PDB file of C-alpha atoms in Angstrom:
ATOM      1  CA  GLU A   1     -39.962-133.795-109.475  1.00 86.00           C
ATOM      2  CA  ALA A   2     -41.487-130.548-108.447  1.00 84.00           C
ATOM      3  CA  GLN A   3     -40.686-127.953-110.669  1.00 94.00           C
ATOM      4  CA  VAL A   4     -40.230-125.574-112.939  1.00 97.00           C
ATOM      5  CA  THR A   5     -38.309-125.227-116.669  1.00 97.00           C
ATOM      6  CA  GLN A   6     -37.463-122.401-119.061  1.00 97.00           C
ATOM      7  CA  ASN A   7     -35.504-122.928-122.607  1.00 97.00           C
ATOM      8  CA  PRO A   8     -33.515-122.446-123.514  1.00 97.00           C
ATOM      9  CA  ARG A   9     -30.838-121.613-121.144  1.00 97.00           C
ATOM     10  CA  TYR A  10     -28.574-120.063-123.566  1.00 97.00           C
ATOM     11  CA  LEU A  11     -30.033-117.598-126.338  1.00 97.00           C
ATOM     12  CA  ILE A  12     -28.553-114.932-128.908  1.00 97.00           C
ATOM     13  CA  THR A  13     -30.216-113.646-131.692  1.00 96.00           C
ATOM     14  CA  VAL A  14     -29.933-110.496-133.748  1.00 97.00           C
ATOM     15  CA  THR A  15     -31.767-107.294-132.587  1.00 98.00           C
ATOM     16  CA  GLY A  16     -35.488-107.532-134.674  1.00 97.00           C
ATOM     17  CA  LYS A  17     -35.561-111.839-135.389  1.00 97.00           C
ATOM     18  CA  LYS A  18     -38.493-112.343-132.726  1.00 97.00           C
ATOM     19  CA  LEU A  19     -38.935-114.929-129.947  1.00 97.00           C
ATOM     20  CA  THR A  20     -39.721-116.944-127.251  1.00 98.00           C
ATOM     21  CA  VAL A  21     -38.605-117.909-124.142  1.00 98.00           C
ATOM     22  CA  THR A  22     -40.699-121.086-123.177  1.00 98.00           C
ATOM     23  CA  CYS A  23     -41.682-121.805-119.420  1.00 98.00           C
ATOM     24  CA  SER A  24     -43.300-125.066-118.054  1.00 98.00           C
ATOM     25  CA  GLN A  25     -44.651-126.089-114.258  1.00 98.00           C
ATOM     26  CA  ASN A  26     -45.759-129.599-113.097  1.00 96.00           C
ATOM     27  CA  MET A  27     -47.076-127.921-109.793  1.00 96.00           C
ATOM     28  CA  ASN A  28     -50.455-127.323-110.447  1.00 95.00           C
ATOM     29  CA  HIS A  29     -49.817-123.273-109.722  1.00 95.00           C
ATOM     30  CA  GLU A  30     -52.491-120.770-110.017  1.00 94.00           C
ATOM     31  CA  TYR A  31     -49.821-118.223-110.432  1.00 93.00           C
ATOM     32  CA  MET A  32     -46.884-118.070-112.663  1.00 95.00           C
ATOM     33  CA  SER A  33     -44.827-115.205-112.915  1.00 95.00           C
ATOM     34  CA  TRP A  34     -41.160-113.328-115.411  1.00 97.00           C
ATOM     35  CA  TYR A  35     -38.491-111.244-113.914  1.00 96.00           C
ATOM     36  CA  ARG A  36     -35.466-110.318-115.493  1.00 97.00           C
ATOM     37  CA  GLN A  37     -32.512-109.700-113.557  1.00 96.00           C
ATOM     38  CA  ASP A  38     -30.174-107.176-114.350  1.00 95.00           C
ATOM     39  CA  PRO A  39     -26.813-105.964-112.452  1.00 92.00           C
ATOM     40  CA  GLY A  40     -27.549-103.162-109.582  1.00 89.00           C
ATOM     41  CA  LEU A  41     -31.224-102.797-110.533  1.00 91.00           C
ATOM     42  CA  GLY A  42     -31.901-106.724-108.734  1.00 91.00           C
ATOM     43  CA  LEU A  43     -35.028-108.991-110.256  1.00 94.00           C
ATOM     44  CA  ARG A  44     -37.961-106.794-112.296  1.00 94.00           C
ATOM     45  CA  GLN A  45     -41.467-108.427-112.844  1.00 92.00           C
ATOM     46  CA  ILE A  46     -41.564-108.427-116.654  1.00 95.00           C
ATOM     47  CA  TYR A  47     -45.285-109.666-116.133  1.00 95.00           C
ATOM     48  CA  TYR A  48     -47.502-112.200-114.225  1.00 93.00           C
ATOM     49  CA  SER A  49     -50.231-113.748-113.780  1.00 94.00           C
ATOM     50  CA  MET A  50     -52.721-115.528-111.862  1.00 91.00           C
ATOM     51  CA  ASN A  51     -54.466-118.218-114.010  1.00 92.00           C
ATOM     52  CA  VAL A  52     -55.775-119.006-117.449  1.00 94.00           C
ATOM     53  CA  GLU A  53     -56.180-115.646-119.260  1.00 92.00           C
ATOM     54  CA  VAL A  54     -55.489-113.552-117.084  1.00 92.00           C
ATOM     55  CA  THR A  55     -52.361-111.647-116.695  1.00 94.00           C
ATOM     56  CA  ASP A  56     -50.931-108.261-115.592  1.00 92.00           C
ATOM     57  CA  LYS A  57     -48.034-106.169-116.421  1.00 92.00           C
ATOM     58  CA  GLY A  58     -45.889-105.775-113.702  1.00 90.00           C
ATOM     59  CA  ASP A  59     -42.110-102.802-113.528  1.00 89.00           C
ATOM     60  CA  VAL A  60     -40.928-103.371-117.366  1.00 94.00           C
ATOM     61  CA  PRO A  61     -43.067-104.357-119.404  1.00 96.00           C
ATOM     62  CA  GLU A  62     -42.839-102.780-122.506  1.00 97.00           C
ATOM     63  CA  GLY A  63     -41.801-105.368-125.177  1.00 97.00           C
ATOM     64  CA  TYR A  64     -42.836-107.918-124.430  1.00 98.00           C
ATOM     65  CA  LYS A  65     -45.449-110.826-124.465  1.00 98.00           C
ATOM     66  CA  VAL A  66     -46.301-113.494-123.246  1.00 98.00           C
ATOM     67  CA  SER A  67     -50.118-115.460-123.457  1.00 96.00           C
ATOM     68  CA  ARG A  68     -51.779-117.645-120.803  1.00 97.00           C
ATOM     69  CA  LYS A  69     -53.719-120.551-122.685  1.00 97.00           C
ATOM     70  CA  GLU A  70     -52.892-123.289-120.521  1.00 96.00           C
ATOM     71  CA  LYS A  71     -52.436-123.839-116.401  1.00 96.00           C
ATOM     72  CA  ARG A  72     -48.808-125.287-116.580  1.00 97.00           C
ATOM     73  CA  ASN A  73     -46.864-122.705-119.387  1.00 98.00           C
ATOM     74  CA  PHE A  74     -46.252-118.983-119.385  1.00 98.00           C
ATOM     75  CA  PRO A  75     -44.343-118.332-122.341  1.00 98.00           C
ATOM     76  CA  LEU A  76     -42.413-115.195-123.128  1.00 98.00           C
ATOM     77  CA  ILE A  77     -42.590-113.291-126.343  1.00 98.00           C
ATOM     78  CA  LEU A  78     -39.557-110.825-127.637  1.00 98.00           C
ATOM     79  CA  GLU A  79     -41.166-109.288-130.685  1.00 96.00           C
ATOM     80  CA  SER A  80     -38.837-106.972-132.260  1.00 97.00           C
ATOM     81  CA  PRO A  81     -36.009-107.628-129.480  1.00 98.00           C
ATOM     82  CA  SER A  82     -33.042-104.943-128.934  1.00 98.00           C
ATOM     83  CA  PRO A  83     -29.635-104.941-127.086  1.00 98.00           C
ATOM     84  CA  ASN A  84     -31.702-103.307-123.905  1.00 97.00           C
ATOM     85  CA  GLN A  85     -33.038-106.257-122.974  1.00 98.00           C
ATOM     86  CA  THR A  86     -29.999-108.190-122.795  1.00 98.00           C
ATOM     87  CA  SER A  87     -30.344-109.764-119.621  1.00 98.00           C
ATOM     88  CA  LEU A  88     -30.669-112.620-117.254  1.00 97.00           C
ATOM     89  CA  TYR A  89     -34.684-114.130-117.249  1.00 98.00           C
ATOM     90  CA  PHE A  90     -36.404-116.582-114.848  1.00 98.00           C
ATOM     91  CA  CYS A  91     -40.068-117.827-115.330  1.00 98.00           C
ATOM     92  CA  ALA A  92     -41.863-119.094-111.283  1.00 96.00           C
ATOM     93  CA  SER A  93     -44.813-120.376-110.510  1.00 96.00           C
ATOM     94  CA  SER A  94     -46.576-119.904-107.462  1.00 93.00           C
ATOM     95  CA  PHE A  95     -50.096-121.112-105.628  1.00 91.00           C
ATOM     96  CA  TRP A  96     -50.498-117.229-104.224  1.00 83.00           C
ATOM     97  CA  GLN A  97     -47.412-114.165-104.798  1.00 76.00           C
ATOM     98  CA  GLY A  98     -47.733-114.718-100.909  1.00 81.00           C
ATOM     99  CA  TYR A  99     -46.813-117.055-100.236  1.00 84.00           C
ATOM    100  CA  GLY A 100     -43.211-117.410-102.667  1.00 89.00           C
ATOM    101  CA  TYR A 101     -42.607-118.737-105.583  1.00 92.00           C
ATOM    102  CA  THR A 102     -40.405-121.362-107.009  1.00 96.00           C
ATOM    103  CA  PHE A 103     -37.992-119.870-109.902  1.00 97.00           C
ATOM    104  CA  GLY A 104     -36.399-121.744-113.131  1.00 97.00           C
ATOM    105  CA  SER A 105     -33.035-122.048-113.680  1.00 96.00           C
ATOM    106  CA  GLY A 106     -33.081-119.128-116.379  1.00 97.00           C
ATOM    107  CA  THR A 107     -32.706-117.806-119.014  1.00 98.00           C
ATOM    108  CA  ARG A 108     -29.245-116.201-120.643  1.00 97.00           C
ATOM    109  CA  LEU A 109     -30.469-113.896-123.691  1.00 98.00           C
ATOM    110  CA  THR A 110     -27.936-111.267-125.731  1.00 98.00           C
ATOM    111  CA  VAL A 111     -29.286-109.308-128.473  1.00 98.00           C
ATOM    112  CA  VAL A 112     -26.265-108.071-130.154  1.00 97.00           C
TER     113      VAL A 112
ATOM    114  CA  THR B   1     -44.456 -97.411-106.138  1.00 63.00           C
ATOM    115  CA  GLN B   2     -42.959 -99.835-103.195  1.00 68.00           C
ATOM    116  CA  LEU B   3     -39.531-100.150-102.720  1.00 85.00           C
ATOM    117  CA  LEU B   4     -38.093-102.619-100.654  1.00 92.00           C
ATOM    118  CA  GLU B   5     -34.296-101.303 -99.321  1.00 95.00           C
ATOM    119  CA  GLN B   6     -31.608-104.294 -98.095  1.00 96.00           C
ATOM    120  CA  SER B   7     -28.587-102.680 -96.709  1.00 96.00           C
ATOM    121  CA  PRO B   8     -25.411-103.865 -96.994  1.00 97.00           C
ATOM    122  CA  GLN B   9     -25.105-104.324-100.466  1.00 96.00           C
ATOM    123  CA  PHE B  10     -22.256-106.013 -99.454  1.00 97.00           C
ATOM    124  CA  LEU B  11     -20.628-108.222 -96.852  1.00 97.00           C
ATOM    125  CA  SER B  12     -17.196-110.679 -96.338  1.00 97.00           C
ATOM    126  CA  ILE B  13     -17.092-112.074 -93.180  1.00 97.00           C
ATOM    127  CA  GLN B  14     -15.128-115.193 -91.266  1.00 97.00           C
ATOM    128  CA  GLU B  15     -16.358-119.161 -91.036  1.00 98.00           C
ATOM    129  CA  GLY B  16     -17.744-118.409 -87.447  1.00 98.00           C
ATOM    130  CA  GLU B  17     -18.757-115.435 -86.893  1.00 98.00           C
ATOM    131  CA  ASN B  18     -22.322-113.482 -86.767  1.00 98.00           C
ATOM    132  CA  LEU B  19     -24.019-111.459 -89.125  1.00 98.00           C
ATOM    133  CA  THR B  20     -28.033-109.390 -89.166  1.00 98.00           C
ATOM    134  CA  VAL B  21     -29.185-108.586 -92.934  1.00 98.00           C
ATOM    135  CA  TYR B  22     -31.592-105.145 -92.916  1.00 97.00           C
ATOM    136  CA  CYS B  23     -34.928-105.558 -95.647  1.00 97.00           C
ATOM    137  CA  ASN B  24     -36.614-102.516 -94.509  1.00 95.00           C
ATOM    138  CA  SER B  25     -39.653 -99.945 -96.994  1.00 93.00           C
ATOM    139  CA  SER B  26     -42.078 -97.122 -96.187  1.00 90.00           C
ATOM    140  CA  SER B  27     -44.905 -99.462 -96.973  1.00 89.00           C
ATOM    141  CA  VAL B  28     -46.904-101.975 -96.048  1.00 89.00           C
ATOM    142  CA  PHE B  29     -46.459-105.496 -96.760  1.00 89.00           C
ATOM    143  CA  SER B  30     -49.064-108.104 -96.700  1.00 87.00           C
ATOM    144  CA  SER B  31     -45.932-110.667 -96.992  1.00 89.00           C
ATOM    145  CA  LEU B  32     -42.060-111.082 -96.950  1.00 92.00           C
ATOM    146  CA  GLN B  33     -40.389-114.085 -98.500  1.00 95.00           C
ATOM    147  CA  TRP B  34     -36.083-113.896 -98.086  1.00 97.00           C
ATOM    148  CA  TYR B  35     -34.623-115.980-101.068  1.00 97.00           C
ATOM    149  CA  ARG B  36     -30.970-117.409-101.904  1.00 97.00           C
ATOM    150  CA  GLN B  37     -29.648-117.361-105.055  1.00 97.00           C
ATOM    151  CA  GLU B  38     -26.315-118.624-106.289  1.00 94.00           C
ATOM    152  CA  PRO B  39     -24.503-117.235-109.623  1.00 89.00           C
ATOM    153  CA  GLY B  40     -26.334-119.004-112.863  1.00 86.00           C
ATOM    154  CA  GLU B  41     -29.332-119.865-110.695  1.00 93.00           C
ATOM    155  CA  GLY B  42     -32.211-118.547-109.858  1.00 96.00           C
ATOM    156  CA  PRO B  43     -33.009-118.012-106.192  1.00 96.00           C
ATOM    157  CA  VAL B  44     -34.450-119.806-103.486  1.00 97.00           C
ATOM    158  CA  LEU B  45     -37.169-119.595-101.481  1.00 96.00           C
ATOM    159  CA  LEU B  46     -35.390-119.683 -98.046  1.00 97.00           C
ATOM    160  CA  VAL B  47     -39.975-118.534 -95.485  1.00 95.00           C
ATOM    161  CA  THR B  48     -41.914-115.719 -96.059  1.00 94.00           C
ATOM    162  CA  VAL B  49     -43.497-114.093 -93.355  1.00 93.00           C
ATOM    163  CA  VAL B  50     -47.222-113.359 -92.886  1.00 91.00           C
ATOM    164  CA  THR B  51     -47.463-111.672 -89.441  1.00 92.00           C
ATOM    165  CA  GLY B  52     -46.292-108.603 -87.597  1.00 93.00           C
ATOM    166  CA  GLY B  53     -44.050-109.493 -84.656  1.00 95.00           C
ATOM    167  CA  GLU B  54     -43.000-113.171 -86.961  1.00 95.00           C
ATOM    168  CA  VAL B  55     -40.071-114.836 -86.007  1.00 97.00           C
ATOM    169  CA  LYS B  56     -38.757-117.945 -87.298  1.00 97.00           C
ATOM    170  CA  LYS B  57     -35.891-120.371 -87.413  1.00 97.00           C
ATOM    171  CA  LEU B  58     -33.812-122.480 -89.839  1.00 95.00           C
ATOM    172  CA  LYS B  59     -30.898-124.093 -88.848  1.00 96.00           C
ATOM    173  CA  ARG B  60     -28.692-121.562 -87.976  1.00 97.00           C
ATOM    174  CA  LEU B  61     -30.611-118.579 -89.860  1.00 97.00           C
ATOM    175  CA  THR B  62     -33.256-116.237 -87.992  1.00 98.00           C
ATOM    176  CA  PHE B  63     -36.012-114.149 -90.235  1.00 97.00           C
ATOM    177  CA  GLN B  64     -38.219-111.454 -88.671  1.00 97.00           C
ATOM    178  CA  PHE B  65     -40.954-109.828 -89.818  1.00 96.00           C
ATOM    179  CA  GLY B  66     -41.184-105.795 -87.990  1.00 95.00           C
ATOM    180  CA  ASP B  67     -44.578-105.501 -86.505  1.00 94.00           C
ATOM    181  CA  ALA B  68     -45.336-102.369 -88.814  1.00 94.00           C
ATOM    182  CA  ARG B  69     -45.085-105.342 -91.468  1.00 92.00           C
ATOM    183  CA  LYS B  70     -43.006-102.343 -92.869  1.00 93.00           C
ATOM    184  CA  ASP B  71     -39.102-104.115 -92.529  1.00 94.00           C
ATOM    185  CA  SER B  72     -37.539-107.506 -91.625  1.00 96.00           C
ATOM    186  CA  SER B  73     -34.502-109.311 -90.982  1.00 97.00           C
ATOM    187  CA  LEU B  74     -31.751-112.462 -91.826  1.00 98.00           C
ATOM    188  CA  HIS B  75     -29.480-113.007 -89.199  1.00 98.00           C
ATOM    189  CA  ILE B  76     -26.540-115.986 -89.233  1.00 98.00           C
ATOM    190  CA  THR B  77     -25.299-116.871 -87.062  1.00 98.00           C
ATOM    191  CA  ALA B  78     -21.997-118.609 -87.667  1.00 98.00           C
ATOM    192  CA  ALA B  79     -21.584-117.871 -90.144  1.00 97.00           C
ATOM    193  CA  GLN B  80     -20.268-121.178 -93.275  1.00 97.00           C
ATOM    194  CA  PRO B  81     -18.651-120.519 -96.459  1.00 96.00           C
ATOM    195  CA  GLY B  82     -21.865-122.868 -97.550  1.00 95.00           C
ATOM    196  CA  ASP B  83     -24.184-119.855 -96.636  1.00 97.00           C
ATOM    197  CA  THR B  84     -22.191-117.784 -99.058  1.00 97.00           C
ATOM    198  CA  GLY B  85     -25.098-116.193-101.697  1.00 97.00           C
ATOM    199  CA  LEU B  86     -27.062-113.282-102.917  1.00 97.00           C
ATOM    200  CA  TYR B  87     -29.886-113.315 -99.998  1.00 98.00           C
ATOM    201  CA  LEU B  88     -33.003-111.556-101.161  1.00 97.00           C
ATOM    202  CA  CYS B  89     -35.685-110.395 -99.781  1.00 96.00           C
ATOM    203  CA  ALA B  90     -39.560-109.891-101.050  1.00 94.00           C
ATOM    204  CA  GLY B  91     -42.420-108.559-100.856  1.00 91.00           C
ATOM    205  CA  VAL B  92     -45.976-108.889-101.500  1.00 84.00           C
ATOM    206  CA  GLY B  93     -48.388-105.404-100.990  1.00 74.00           C
ATOM    207  CA  GLN B  94     -52.115-104.773 -99.244  1.00 68.00           C
ATOM    208  CA  ALA B  95     -53.007-105.082-103.567  1.00 68.00           C
ATOM    209  CA  GLY B  96     -52.068-109.092-103.543  1.00 63.00           C
ATOM    210  CA  THR B  97     -50.503-107.810-106.872  1.00 67.00           C
ATOM    211  CA  ALA B  98     -47.067-107.956-107.950  1.00 74.00           C
ATOM    212  CA  LEU B  99     -44.127-109.954-105.819  1.00 85.00           C
ATOM    213  CA  ILE B 100     -40.859-106.597-105.497  1.00 89.00           C
ATOM    214  CA  PHE B 101     -37.348-107.376-104.762  1.00 93.00           C
ATOM    215  CA  GLY B 102     -34.666-105.950-102.389  1.00 94.00           C
ATOM    216  CA  LYS B 103     -31.282-105.807-104.846  1.00 94.00           C
ATOM    217  CA  GLY B 104     -30.705-107.972-102.802  1.00 96.00           C
ATOM    218  CA  THR B 105     -27.052-108.511-100.216  1.00 97.00           C
ATOM    219  CA  THR B 106     -24.224-110.051-102.136  1.00 97.00           C
ATOM    220  CA  LEU B 107     -22.495-112.047 -98.608  1.00 98.00           C
ATOM    221  CA  SER B 108     -19.001-113.838 -98.981  1.00 97.00           C
ATOM    222  CA  VAL B 109     -17.733-115.830 -96.307  1.00 97.00           C
ATOM    223  CA  SER B 110     -14.071-117.409 -95.816  1.00 97.00           C
ATOM    224  CA  SER B 111     -12.957-120.260 -94.339  1.00 94.00           C
TER     225      SER B 111
END
């Protein structure tokens, strides 16, 4: 089944404790992207990648890191999480952003 | 910064009614997408439109891309409770980089 898999689905952590949210796709897509979704603010792009070793900042990249060492994986790293990073995070992939993304099921992160 | 404005923000209707959701911008987009999202889940792509003036139909849903590629609309005919959800439009700018989302329209259809 074609899909984008994110893990974990839920995560509660403490301020300052480094964490990684994994994302993997099995569709051989070039584009991958991370979004966060917050009430009243909608979906905002954090980082995106057009191919292996090619990444670029989205609208809200501060406090996040990404890497694209393999085509299928695009992990999101929070080096020192803060409470304002509490949010619902989505990973997505596509052949091309203009074609349309396939989204993962989301990771609900709470930073206390 | 390119922005996509969606209206209305909330819509509550009875089963069988028709409705239209709008997505507007002052910028030109190379393509525009519509998604539907249910609570706690990721958005699901409904349609992509790329040509100015393009109209696409998906059963009871009709999508239109404005001639100038700055706006789009989603029309639902004879809404059903299963249409309930958050409808999002998203556009790729002419530079072909970031995919920008509108804030969404929350639709509630009651029987």
